[in-house]
Short mmCIF file of C-alpha atoms and ligand atoms in Angstrom, two decimals:
data_model
loop_
_atom_site.label_atom_id
_atom_site.label_comp_id
_atom_site.label_asym_id
_atom_site.label_seq_id
_atom_site.Cartn_x
_atom_site.Cartn_y
_atom_site.Cartn_z
CA MET A 5 203.80 128.65 113.03
CA LEU A 6 201.28 126.25 114.46
CA ARG A 7 197.80 127.69 114.47
CA SER A 8 194.82 126.23 116.20
CA ALA A 9 191.98 126.66 113.77
CA ARG A 10 189.29 127.33 116.35
CA SER A 11 191.05 129.44 118.94
CA THR A 12 188.98 132.56 119.63
CA GLU A 13 192.19 134.59 119.91
CA ASP A 14 193.48 133.39 116.59
CA ARG A 15 190.49 133.04 114.40
CA PRO A 16 190.25 135.31 111.40
CA MET A 17 187.14 137.13 112.64
CA ALA A 18 188.56 137.96 116.06
CA GLY A 19 189.27 141.56 115.08
CA LYS A 20 185.67 141.95 113.94
CA GLY A 21 184.10 141.19 117.28
CA ARG A 22 183.70 138.21 119.53
CA HIS A 23 182.67 134.65 118.83
CA PHE A 24 179.16 133.71 119.98
CA LEU A 25 179.38 130.46 121.95
CA ASN A 26 175.72 129.48 122.12
CA ILE A 27 176.07 125.77 122.68
CA PRO A 28 174.39 124.50 125.86
CA GLY A 29 177.67 123.94 127.60
CA PRO A 30 180.48 124.50 127.94
CA SER A 31 179.12 128.02 128.37
CA PRO A 32 181.12 131.26 128.09
CA VAL A 33 183.31 132.02 131.09
CA PRO A 34 182.82 135.52 132.57
CA GLU A 35 185.85 137.84 132.48
CA ARG A 36 185.85 138.00 136.28
CA VAL A 37 186.18 134.22 136.47
CA LEU A 38 188.96 134.18 133.87
CA ARG A 39 190.87 136.80 135.87
CA ALA A 40 190.31 134.96 139.15
CA MET A 41 191.92 131.83 137.68
CA ASN A 42 194.84 133.68 136.11
CA ARG A 43 197.03 133.31 139.18
CA GLN A 44 200.19 131.61 140.33
CA ILE A 45 199.57 128.18 141.81
CA ILE A 46 199.59 127.92 145.62
CA ASP A 47 200.50 125.17 148.07
CA HIS A 48 197.44 122.97 148.33
CA ARG A 49 198.52 121.92 151.83
CA GLY A 50 199.01 125.48 153.08
CA PRO A 51 196.82 127.97 154.96
CA GLU A 52 195.83 130.08 151.93
CA PHE A 53 194.47 127.00 150.21
CA GLN A 54 192.65 125.95 153.35
CA THR A 55 190.69 129.21 153.35
CA LEU A 56 189.84 128.75 149.67
CA GLY A 57 188.85 125.12 150.23
CA ARG A 58 186.52 126.02 153.07
CA GLU A 59 184.99 128.87 151.07
CA VAL A 60 184.25 126.83 147.96
CA LEU A 61 182.91 123.82 149.87
CA GLU A 62 180.58 126.14 151.81
CA GLY A 63 179.66 128.11 148.67
CA CYS A 64 178.70 124.89 146.90
CA ARG A 65 176.30 124.06 149.72
CA THR A 66 174.54 127.38 149.09
CA VAL A 67 174.24 126.73 145.36
CA PHE A 68 173.04 123.12 145.76
CA LYS A 69 170.75 124.35 148.58
CA THR A 70 172.03 121.80 151.05
CA ARG A 71 173.54 121.66 154.53
CA GLN A 72 175.05 118.28 153.70
CA PRO A 73 178.46 117.59 152.15
CA VAL A 74 179.30 118.46 148.54
CA VAL A 75 182.30 116.63 147.11
CA ILE A 76 184.37 118.34 144.38
CA TYR A 77 186.41 116.15 142.02
CA PRO A 78 188.88 117.15 139.33
CA SER A 79 186.71 115.43 136.70
CA SER A 80 184.12 115.84 133.99
CA GLY A 81 180.44 115.40 134.76
CA THR A 82 180.73 111.80 133.60
CA GLY A 83 183.10 111.15 136.49
CA ALA A 84 180.55 112.50 138.95
CA TRP A 85 177.93 110.13 137.42
CA GLU A 86 180.29 107.27 138.21
CA SER A 87 180.85 108.54 141.73
CA ALA A 88 177.10 108.50 142.39
CA ILE A 89 176.88 104.88 141.20
CA VAL A 90 179.93 103.35 142.86
CA ASN A 91 179.39 105.02 146.21
CA THR A 92 175.75 104.10 146.72
CA LEU A 93 174.94 100.87 144.84
CA SER A 94 176.10 97.27 144.68
CA PRO A 95 176.67 94.92 141.72
CA GLY A 96 173.34 93.58 140.42
CA ASP A 97 171.21 96.24 142.14
CA LYS A 98 168.04 97.22 140.35
CA VAL A 99 167.84 100.87 139.24
CA LEU A 100 164.94 102.77 137.68
CA MET A 101 165.96 105.24 134.95
CA VAL A 102 164.00 107.13 132.29
CA GLU A 103 164.91 107.67 128.64
CA THR A 104 164.52 111.44 128.48
CA GLY A 105 167.25 111.81 125.85
CA HIS A 106 170.93 111.30 125.05
CA PHE A 107 172.36 112.06 128.50
CA ALA A 108 169.88 109.81 130.30
CA THR A 109 170.86 107.09 127.80
CA LEU A 110 174.58 107.59 128.47
CA TRP A 111 174.08 107.38 132.22
CA ARG A 112 172.06 104.22 131.75
CA GLN A 113 174.87 102.74 129.63
CA MET A 114 177.32 103.50 132.40
CA ALA A 115 175.01 101.86 134.96
CA ALA A 116 174.79 98.78 132.72
CA ARG A 117 178.60 98.64 132.45
CA TRP A 118 178.68 98.59 136.23
CA ARG A 119 176.41 95.53 135.99
CA LEU A 120 173.42 97.27 137.50
CA ASP A 121 170.04 95.88 136.48
CA VAL A 122 168.45 98.93 134.84
CA ASP A 123 164.72 99.26 134.23
CA PHE A 124 164.90 101.94 131.50
CA VAL A 125 161.47 103.51 130.99
CA PRO A 126 161.22 104.33 127.26
CA GLY A 127 160.70 107.94 126.19
CA ASP A 128 160.14 109.96 123.00
CA TRP A 129 162.95 112.52 123.70
CA ARG A 130 160.31 115.28 123.79
CA HIS A 131 159.06 114.88 127.36
CA GLY A 132 160.60 114.78 130.82
CA VAL A 133 160.24 112.14 133.51
CA ASP A 134 156.56 111.41 134.25
CA PRO A 135 156.22 111.29 138.06
CA ALA A 136 153.12 109.06 137.71
CA VAL A 137 155.20 106.41 135.91
CA ILE A 138 157.81 106.49 138.69
CA GLU A 139 155.08 106.09 141.29
CA ALA A 140 153.46 103.17 139.43
CA ARG A 141 156.78 101.35 138.99
CA LEU A 142 157.64 101.76 142.67
CA VAL A 143 154.17 100.72 143.86
CA ASP A 144 154.59 97.53 141.79
CA ASP A 145 157.95 96.85 143.43
CA LYS A 146 156.54 95.38 146.63
CA ALA A 147 159.82 93.63 147.48
CA HIS A 148 161.77 96.92 147.26
CA ALA A 149 164.19 95.44 144.75
CA ILE A 150 164.71 98.89 143.19
CA LYS A 151 167.59 100.51 145.06
CA ALA A 152 167.67 103.84 143.23
CA VAL A 153 165.75 106.11 140.88
CA ALA A 154 168.26 107.98 138.68
CA VAL A 155 167.05 110.87 136.50
CA VAL A 156 168.42 113.82 134.54
CA HIS A 157 167.03 117.19 135.70
CA ASN A 158 167.74 119.19 132.55
CA GLU A 159 168.09 116.92 129.51
CA THR A 160 170.61 118.92 127.50
CA SER A 161 170.03 116.94 124.30
CA THR A 162 166.34 117.90 124.10
CA GLY A 163 165.82 121.09 126.12
CA VAL A 164 163.39 119.41 128.51
CA THR A 165 163.52 119.97 132.29
CA SER A 166 162.02 117.28 134.51
CA ARG A 167 160.10 118.15 137.67
CA VAL A 168 162.34 116.74 140.39
CA ALA A 169 160.19 117.92 143.32
CA GLU A 170 157.25 115.98 141.84
CA ILE A 171 159.42 112.90 141.31
CA ARG A 172 160.31 113.08 145.01
CA LYS A 173 156.59 113.25 145.86
CA ALA A 174 155.94 110.22 143.65
CA ILE A 175 158.59 108.19 145.50
CA ASP A 176 157.08 109.24 148.83
CA ALA A 177 153.55 108.47 147.64
CA ALA A 178 154.71 104.93 146.81
CA ASN A 179 156.28 104.76 150.26
CA HIS A 180 159.41 103.32 148.66
CA PRO A 181 162.92 103.48 150.16
CA ALA A 182 164.83 103.86 146.83
CA LEU A 183 167.56 106.48 146.71
CA LEU A 184 166.98 109.45 144.39
CA LEU A 185 169.99 110.29 142.19
CA VAL A 186 169.73 113.41 140.01
CA ASP A 187 171.98 114.74 137.23
CA THR A 188 171.96 118.57 137.42
CA ILE A 189 174.97 118.90 135.14
CA SER A 190 173.35 121.48 132.87
CA SER A 191 170.85 122.96 135.33
CA LEU A 192 172.72 123.79 138.52
CA GLY A 193 173.15 127.56 138.79
CA SER A 194 170.62 128.21 136.00
CA VAL A 195 167.43 126.45 137.08
CA ASP A 196 165.95 126.38 140.57
CA TYR A 197 167.06 123.28 142.44
CA ALA A 198 166.95 122.30 146.12
CA HIS A 199 168.93 119.21 147.14
CA ASP A 200 167.71 119.15 150.76
CA GLU A 201 164.15 120.38 150.34
CA TRP A 202 163.49 117.94 147.49
CA GLY A 203 165.01 115.05 149.39
CA VAL A 204 167.55 114.18 146.74
CA ASP A 205 170.17 111.63 147.85
CA VAL A 206 172.90 112.32 145.32
CA THR A 207 172.98 115.42 143.14
CA VAL A 208 175.54 115.15 140.33
CA SER A 209 176.90 118.26 138.61
CA CYS A 210 179.91 119.78 136.90
CA SER A 211 181.63 123.08 136.26
CA GLN A 212 181.19 124.05 132.62
CA LYS A 213 177.51 124.81 132.24
CA GLY A 214 175.43 126.90 134.66
CA LEU A 215 178.43 127.43 136.92
CA MET A 216 180.20 129.34 134.11
CA LEU A 217 183.60 127.69 134.60
CA PRO A 218 185.85 125.84 132.20
CA PRO A 219 185.36 122.05 132.14
CA GLY A 220 187.25 120.14 134.82
CA LEU A 221 185.25 119.95 138.05
CA GLY A 222 182.66 117.31 138.94
CA PHE A 223 180.40 117.50 142.00
CA THR A 224 178.27 115.19 144.10
CA ALA A 225 176.03 116.51 146.88
CA ILE A 226 175.33 113.71 149.30
CA SER A 227 172.41 113.07 151.68
CA GLU A 228 172.82 111.28 154.99
CA LYS A 229 170.94 108.31 153.55
CA ALA A 230 173.33 108.15 150.58
CA LEU A 231 176.33 108.39 152.89
CA LYS A 232 174.93 105.53 154.94
CA ALA A 233 174.41 103.48 151.77
CA SER A 234 178.03 104.16 150.80
CA LYS A 235 179.27 102.53 154.00
CA SER A 236 177.61 99.19 153.28
CA ASN A 237 177.61 98.90 149.49
CA GLY A 238 179.57 96.41 147.47
CA PHE A 239 181.38 98.22 144.64
CA MET A 240 185.15 98.42 144.57
CA ARG A 241 186.22 102.05 144.39
CA SER A 242 189.12 104.27 145.33
CA TYR A 243 189.41 107.58 143.46
CA TRP A 244 185.67 108.25 143.77
CA ASP A 245 185.37 107.15 147.39
CA TRP A 246 183.44 109.74 149.42
CA GLU A 247 184.96 108.79 152.75
CA GLU A 248 188.50 109.48 151.45
CA MET A 249 187.33 112.94 150.36
CA LEU A 250 185.22 113.93 153.31
CA LYS A 251 187.94 113.44 155.90
CA PRO A 252 190.35 116.12 154.56
CA ASN A 253 187.43 118.24 153.24
CA ALA A 254 186.34 118.80 156.84
CA GLN A 255 189.51 120.91 157.22
CA GLY A 256 189.25 122.53 153.78
CA PHE A 257 191.78 120.14 152.19
CA PHE A 258 191.70 117.38 149.56
CA PRO A 259 193.15 113.85 149.61
CA TYR A 260 195.14 114.50 146.43
CA THR A 261 196.13 117.54 144.36
CA PRO A 262 192.95 119.49 143.66
CA ALA A 263 192.33 121.59 140.53
CA THR A 264 193.49 124.66 142.44
CA ASN A 265 192.98 127.31 139.78
CA LEU A 266 189.54 126.00 138.85
CA LEU A 267 188.70 126.37 142.54
CA PHE A 268 189.78 130.06 142.39
CA GLY A 269 187.36 130.33 139.47
CA LEU A 270 184.64 128.46 141.36
CA LYS A 271 184.85 130.89 144.25
CA GLU A 272 184.45 133.83 141.87
CA ALA A 273 181.59 132.15 139.97
CA ILE A 274 179.70 131.46 143.20
CA ASP A 275 180.23 135.11 144.24
CA ILE A 276 178.83 136.26 140.90
CA LEU A 277 175.74 134.04 141.25
CA LEU A 278 175.08 135.16 144.83
CA GLU A 279 175.61 138.86 144.03
CA GLU A 280 172.84 138.68 141.42
CA GLY A 281 170.80 136.44 143.72
CA LEU A 282 169.90 132.85 142.81
CA ASP A 283 166.20 133.72 142.31
CA GLN A 284 167.14 136.52 139.93
CA VAL A 285 169.52 134.22 138.05
CA PHE A 286 166.76 131.63 137.61
CA ALA A 287 164.23 134.32 136.52
CA ARG A 288 166.74 135.67 133.96
CA HIS A 289 167.17 132.23 132.42
CA LYS A 290 163.41 131.70 132.16
CA ARG A 291 163.00 135.09 130.54
CA LEU A 292 165.72 134.48 127.94
CA ALA A 293 164.25 131.05 127.20
CA ALA A 294 160.77 132.51 126.71
CA ALA A 295 162.14 135.09 124.27
CA THR A 296 163.97 132.35 122.38
CA ARG A 297 160.78 130.31 122.04
CA ALA A 298 158.96 133.42 120.79
CA ALA A 299 161.60 133.68 118.05
CA VAL A 300 161.29 130.01 117.13
CA GLU A 301 157.52 130.28 116.86
CA ALA A 302 157.76 133.39 114.68
CA TRP A 303 160.22 131.61 112.38
CA GLY A 304 157.53 128.96 111.92
CA LEU A 305 159.83 126.31 113.40
CA GLU A 306 159.02 123.92 116.20
CA VAL A 307 160.45 123.65 119.72
CA LEU A 308 161.36 120.01 120.43
CA CYS A 309 160.00 120.06 124.00
CA LYS A 310 156.27 119.26 123.90
CA ASN A 311 155.24 120.09 127.45
CA PRO A 312 155.24 123.81 128.37
CA ALA A 313 155.68 122.85 132.03
CA GLU A 314 159.01 121.27 131.04
CA TYR A 315 160.51 123.97 128.79
CA SER A 316 164.19 124.28 129.61
CA PRO A 317 165.43 127.67 130.85
CA VAL A 318 168.96 126.62 129.77
CA LEU A 319 168.62 125.79 126.09
CA THR A 320 166.05 125.53 123.32
CA ALA A 321 166.21 122.61 120.88
CA VAL A 322 164.67 123.52 117.53
CA LEU A 323 163.38 121.02 114.97
CA MET A 324 164.51 121.58 111.39
CA PRO A 325 161.95 121.54 108.57
CA PRO A 326 161.85 118.06 106.96
CA SER A 327 164.69 117.35 104.51
CA HIS A 328 166.86 120.17 105.86
CA ASP A 329 170.02 119.19 107.73
CA ALA A 330 170.61 120.99 111.03
CA ASP A 331 174.38 120.52 110.80
CA ALA A 332 174.55 122.07 107.32
CA PHE A 333 172.72 125.11 108.75
CA ARG A 334 175.02 125.22 111.81
CA LYS A 335 178.04 125.17 109.52
CA VAL A 336 176.77 128.15 107.52
CA ALA A 337 175.94 130.09 110.71
CA LEU A 338 179.44 129.42 112.07
CA GLU A 339 181.26 130.35 108.88
CA LYS A 340 179.22 133.43 108.08
CA TYR A 341 178.35 134.81 111.52
CA ASP A 342 180.85 133.18 113.87
CA ILE A 343 178.21 131.62 116.11
CA SER A 344 178.44 128.09 117.53
CA LEU A 345 175.07 126.39 118.00
CA GLY A 346 174.56 122.98 119.60
CA THR A 347 174.39 119.94 117.33
CA GLY A 348 171.67 117.28 117.44
CA LEU A 349 172.90 114.33 119.52
CA ALA A 350 172.46 110.62 118.74
CA LYS A 351 169.07 110.01 117.15
CA LEU A 352 168.46 113.77 116.87
CA ALA A 353 171.59 114.24 114.70
CA GLY A 354 170.79 116.49 111.76
CA LYS A 355 167.21 116.92 112.96
CA VAL A 356 167.63 119.60 115.60
CA PHE A 357 169.94 122.42 116.52
CA ARG A 358 170.19 123.74 120.07
CA ILE A 359 170.44 127.35 121.18
CA GLY A 360 172.23 127.67 124.53
CA HIS A 361 171.15 130.64 126.68
CA LEU A 362 172.76 129.74 129.97
CA GLY A 363 175.35 131.12 132.33
CA GLU A 364 176.72 134.50 131.42
CA CYS A 365 173.94 135.61 129.08
CA ASN A 366 171.79 138.73 129.05
CA GLU A 367 169.14 140.21 126.77
CA LEU A 368 171.55 141.81 124.32
CA MET A 369 173.78 138.74 124.12
CA LEU A 370 170.69 136.64 123.43
CA MET A 371 169.49 139.08 120.76
CA GLY A 372 172.88 138.85 119.07
CA ALA A 373 172.63 135.08 119.07
CA LEU A 374 169.06 135.04 117.75
CA SER A 375 170.09 137.47 115.00
CA GLY A 376 172.83 135.03 114.08
CA VAL A 377 170.30 132.20 113.90
CA GLU A 378 167.84 134.20 111.81
CA MET A 379 170.52 135.38 109.37
CA GLY A 380 171.98 131.88 109.32
CA LEU A 381 168.60 130.34 108.41
CA ALA A 382 168.33 132.78 105.50
CA ALA A 383 171.92 132.19 104.38
CA ALA A 384 171.49 128.40 104.52
CA GLY A 385 168.24 128.52 102.57
CA VAL A 386 166.17 127.00 105.37
CA PRO A 387 162.46 127.80 104.87
CA HIS A 388 161.30 130.09 107.66
CA ARG A 389 159.45 133.34 108.24
CA ARG A 390 161.37 136.47 109.11
CA GLY A 391 160.58 138.27 112.33
CA GLY A 392 161.87 135.88 114.99
CA VAL A 393 164.23 138.53 116.31
CA ALA A 394 161.38 141.07 116.45
CA ALA A 395 159.20 138.55 118.29
CA ALA A 396 161.96 137.92 120.83
CA LEU A 397 162.35 141.68 121.36
CA ALA A 398 158.62 142.00 121.93
CA ALA A 399 158.78 139.13 124.43
CA LEU A 400 161.62 140.82 126.31
CA GLU A 401 159.67 144.09 126.44
CA GLN A 402 156.77 142.32 128.19
CA PRO A 403 156.48 142.72 131.92
CA GLU A 404 158.05 139.68 133.51
CA ALA A 405 154.76 137.88 133.97
CA ALA A 406 156.19 134.40 134.30
CA ASN A 407 159.21 135.48 136.29
CA ALA A 408 159.99 136.63 139.77
CA PRO A 409 160.52 140.42 140.03
CA ARG A 410 164.07 141.55 139.62
CA LYS A 411 166.09 143.08 142.39
CA VAL A 412 166.26 146.86 142.00
CA ALA A 413 169.68 148.12 142.94
C1 PLP B 29 177.17 117.80 129.60
C2 PLP B 29 176.32 116.80 130.29
C3 PLP B 29 176.84 115.59 130.77
C4 PLP B 29 178.26 115.18 130.53
O1 PLP B 29 179.16 115.98 131.22
P1 PLP B 29 180.72 115.86 130.84
O2 PLP B 29 181.38 116.93 131.64
O3 PLP B 29 180.81 116.04 129.37
O4 PLP B 29 181.18 114.50 131.27
C5 PLP B 29 176.00 114.75 131.46
N1 PLP B 29 174.69 115.06 131.68
C6 PLP B 29 174.16 116.21 131.21
C7 PLP B 29 172.72 116.51 131.47
C8 PLP B 29 174.94 117.11 130.50
O5 PLP B 29 174.42 118.24 130.03
#
């Protein structure tokens, strides 16, 4: 019999309790979402689909905090990156991007492959986008050669969240007409974000992180200014073309076969988020992140993010002590305690591990994960102090000073 080595159903420890998927995306899919998707396929040109299509397109507007169109593609987040580029820019356009980490670097590489002229502000992978640098670059650009500023909101490789509202203010302060493109792939649905209020022109996202769905959906929320730019820009495009999408979307339909069952899941996931309340969801993530950092500090390890104003509510990247390999530790934690932790990406390989605490995660799930990390550190012989789990518990027992009050049922 063929066995897939890593299937949760099949794996040897399945009878001894569940796997802990604590990578920062894909995140665990709630049971309710799994059940919502476990349905017979329906006619994507029929009335039942039309109702679903209208509901999810409207629900997305609520989550992106926009009254403008949100386009849903059957794609990964990378596809939605490409959509943002090919719909708004033209070959040779100048774009300002910032090296916050691995994902910013990948988006920049894509922009370069599209022959955009990228000014890539160097970074140390421990800080977010500095709004003052954006302002200075744009002030210098008297000729308005820069057509777009493209940044990553939550840099998933480093656990650093950039301050998008302040970046918007910096663009306005420079009185510059550049479009603002933002990757919210790992923040949407976990970290406060407001497409309209923050004047973002294209917000890029996808399904498998804060939205708690399986991989397979990509999103772009589009401002009027971005839509206008798409009508006069010079890139060849077809699959990603907004106009082709928006026409049938107005009736709840899609120009080609949509990922129907993922859309059933999306509807359920949006319902789950709105039942808890977006503010409560964001406060929960901040609280779990604060408890995680308390554990890291007690272990005597270091959080990669250097600026407390940019700590990620979604994940915490932890630096390994010198001469200890993060992947060797992750392997021990997986084999002994059945927990998956995020690996260090690109130049952080071996140097950091990442604890995901996003999506469907609560205090007890987090405490299970942190116990797995603490026991894993001991089992792998990584020098640390005990007591991280106790410190996280103490943090969770604190009144929610830094967080909005929770809704009392
Ligand atoms: C995961 C991620 C991506 C890539 O998304 P895919 O679905 O793997 O294409 C891009 N940007 C950020 C910030 C991410 O976290």
